mmCIF file of C-alpha atoms in Angstrom:
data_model
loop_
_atom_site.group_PDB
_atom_site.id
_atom_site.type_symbol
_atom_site.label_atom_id
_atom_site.label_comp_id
_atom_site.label_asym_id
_atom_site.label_seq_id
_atom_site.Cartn_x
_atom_site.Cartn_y
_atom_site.Cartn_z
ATOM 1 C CA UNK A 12 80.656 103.323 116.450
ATOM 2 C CA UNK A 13 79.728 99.958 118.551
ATOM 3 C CA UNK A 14 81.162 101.638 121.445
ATOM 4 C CA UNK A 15 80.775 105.127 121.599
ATOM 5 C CA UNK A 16 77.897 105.826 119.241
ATOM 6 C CA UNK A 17 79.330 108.162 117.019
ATOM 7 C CA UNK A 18 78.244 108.317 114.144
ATOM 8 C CA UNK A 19 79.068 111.438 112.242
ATOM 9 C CA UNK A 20 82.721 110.666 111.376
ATOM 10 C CA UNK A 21 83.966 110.256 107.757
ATOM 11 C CA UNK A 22 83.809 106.625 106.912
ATOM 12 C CA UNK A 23 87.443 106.832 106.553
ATOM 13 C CA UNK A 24 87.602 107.335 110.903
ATOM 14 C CA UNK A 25 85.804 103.661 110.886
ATOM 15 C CA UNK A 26 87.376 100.447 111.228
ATOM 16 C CA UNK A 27 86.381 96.599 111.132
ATOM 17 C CA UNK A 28 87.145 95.480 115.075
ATOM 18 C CA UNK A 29 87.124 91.328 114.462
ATOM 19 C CA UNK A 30 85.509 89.966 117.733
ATOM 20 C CA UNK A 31 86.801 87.405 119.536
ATOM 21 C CA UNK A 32 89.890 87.250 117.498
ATOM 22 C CA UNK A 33 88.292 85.255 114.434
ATOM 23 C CA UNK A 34 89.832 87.018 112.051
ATOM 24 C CA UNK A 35 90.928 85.744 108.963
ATOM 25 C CA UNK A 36 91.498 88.065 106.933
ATOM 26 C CA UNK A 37 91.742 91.893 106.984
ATOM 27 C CA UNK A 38 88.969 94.066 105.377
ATOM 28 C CA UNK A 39 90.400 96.147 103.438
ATOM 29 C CA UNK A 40 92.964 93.737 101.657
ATOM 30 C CA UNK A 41 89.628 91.395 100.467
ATOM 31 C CA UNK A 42 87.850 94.383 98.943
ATOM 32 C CA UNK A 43 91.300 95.145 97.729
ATOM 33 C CA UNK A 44 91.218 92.077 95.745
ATOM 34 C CA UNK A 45 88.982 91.673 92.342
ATOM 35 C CA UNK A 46 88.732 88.382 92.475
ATOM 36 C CA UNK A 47 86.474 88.318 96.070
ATOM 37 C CA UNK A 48 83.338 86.792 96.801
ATOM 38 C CA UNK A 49 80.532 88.666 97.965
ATOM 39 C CA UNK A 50 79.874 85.945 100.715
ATOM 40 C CA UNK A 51 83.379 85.461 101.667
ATOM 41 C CA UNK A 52 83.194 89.278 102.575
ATOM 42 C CA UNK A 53 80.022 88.699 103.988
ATOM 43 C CA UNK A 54 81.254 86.092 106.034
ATOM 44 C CA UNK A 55 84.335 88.050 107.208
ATOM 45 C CA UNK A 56 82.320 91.204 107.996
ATOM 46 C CA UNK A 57 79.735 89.339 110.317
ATOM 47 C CA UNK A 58 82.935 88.509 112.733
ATOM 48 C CA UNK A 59 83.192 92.214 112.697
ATOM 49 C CA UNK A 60 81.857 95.212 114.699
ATOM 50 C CA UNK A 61 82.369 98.537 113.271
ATOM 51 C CA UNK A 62 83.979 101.191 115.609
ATOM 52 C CA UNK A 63 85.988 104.397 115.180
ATOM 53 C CA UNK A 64 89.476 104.275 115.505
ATOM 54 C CA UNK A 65 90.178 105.860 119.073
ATOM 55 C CA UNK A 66 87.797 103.170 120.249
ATOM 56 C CA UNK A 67 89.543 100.533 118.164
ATOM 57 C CA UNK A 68 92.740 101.218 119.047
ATOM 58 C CA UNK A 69 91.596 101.697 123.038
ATOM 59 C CA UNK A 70 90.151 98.172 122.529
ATOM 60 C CA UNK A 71 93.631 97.257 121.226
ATOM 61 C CA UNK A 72 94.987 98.733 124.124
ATOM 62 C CA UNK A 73 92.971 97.059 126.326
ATOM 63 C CA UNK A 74 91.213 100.550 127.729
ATOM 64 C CA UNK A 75 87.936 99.619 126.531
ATOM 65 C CA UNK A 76 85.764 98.305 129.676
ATOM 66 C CA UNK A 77 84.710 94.410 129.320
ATOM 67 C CA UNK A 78 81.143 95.010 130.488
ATOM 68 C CA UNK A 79 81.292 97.725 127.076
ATOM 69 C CA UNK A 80 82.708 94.584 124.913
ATOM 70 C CA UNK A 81 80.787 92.217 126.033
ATOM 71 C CA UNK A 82 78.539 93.859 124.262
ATOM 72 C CA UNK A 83 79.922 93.685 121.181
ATOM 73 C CA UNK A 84 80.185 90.209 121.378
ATOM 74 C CA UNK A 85 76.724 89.107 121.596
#
């Protein structure tokens, strides 16, 4: 996780937090999809950070301190 460092969760307890809200798409529905691109996923992951879902949903929530984000912006 970006935030907290965890890092021995399933991969299902992982989710794709878009930064700076440049999302354009979700995830999960483009690998969904047969007809994707491997760089339009590409190019949708690299907006991403990937963080476990108590952190993502506390960065939702807005719980999540800035200085801590800010980091996962740069």
């Amino acid at each position: 996780c970006a935030v907290c460092g965890v890092r021995s969760l399933p991969a299902c307890c992982y989710d794709f937090h878009h930064k700076n809200g440049n999302k354009e798409e979700n995830i999960s529905q483009m690998i969904q999809r047969k007809t994707i691109l491997d760089q339009e996923l590409k190019s949708e992951l690299d907006k991403c950070a990937v963080v476990d879902a108590n952190c993502h949903r506390m960065i939702t929530a807005g719980l999540i301190d800035n200085d801590k984000l800010r980091s996962l912006y740069e």
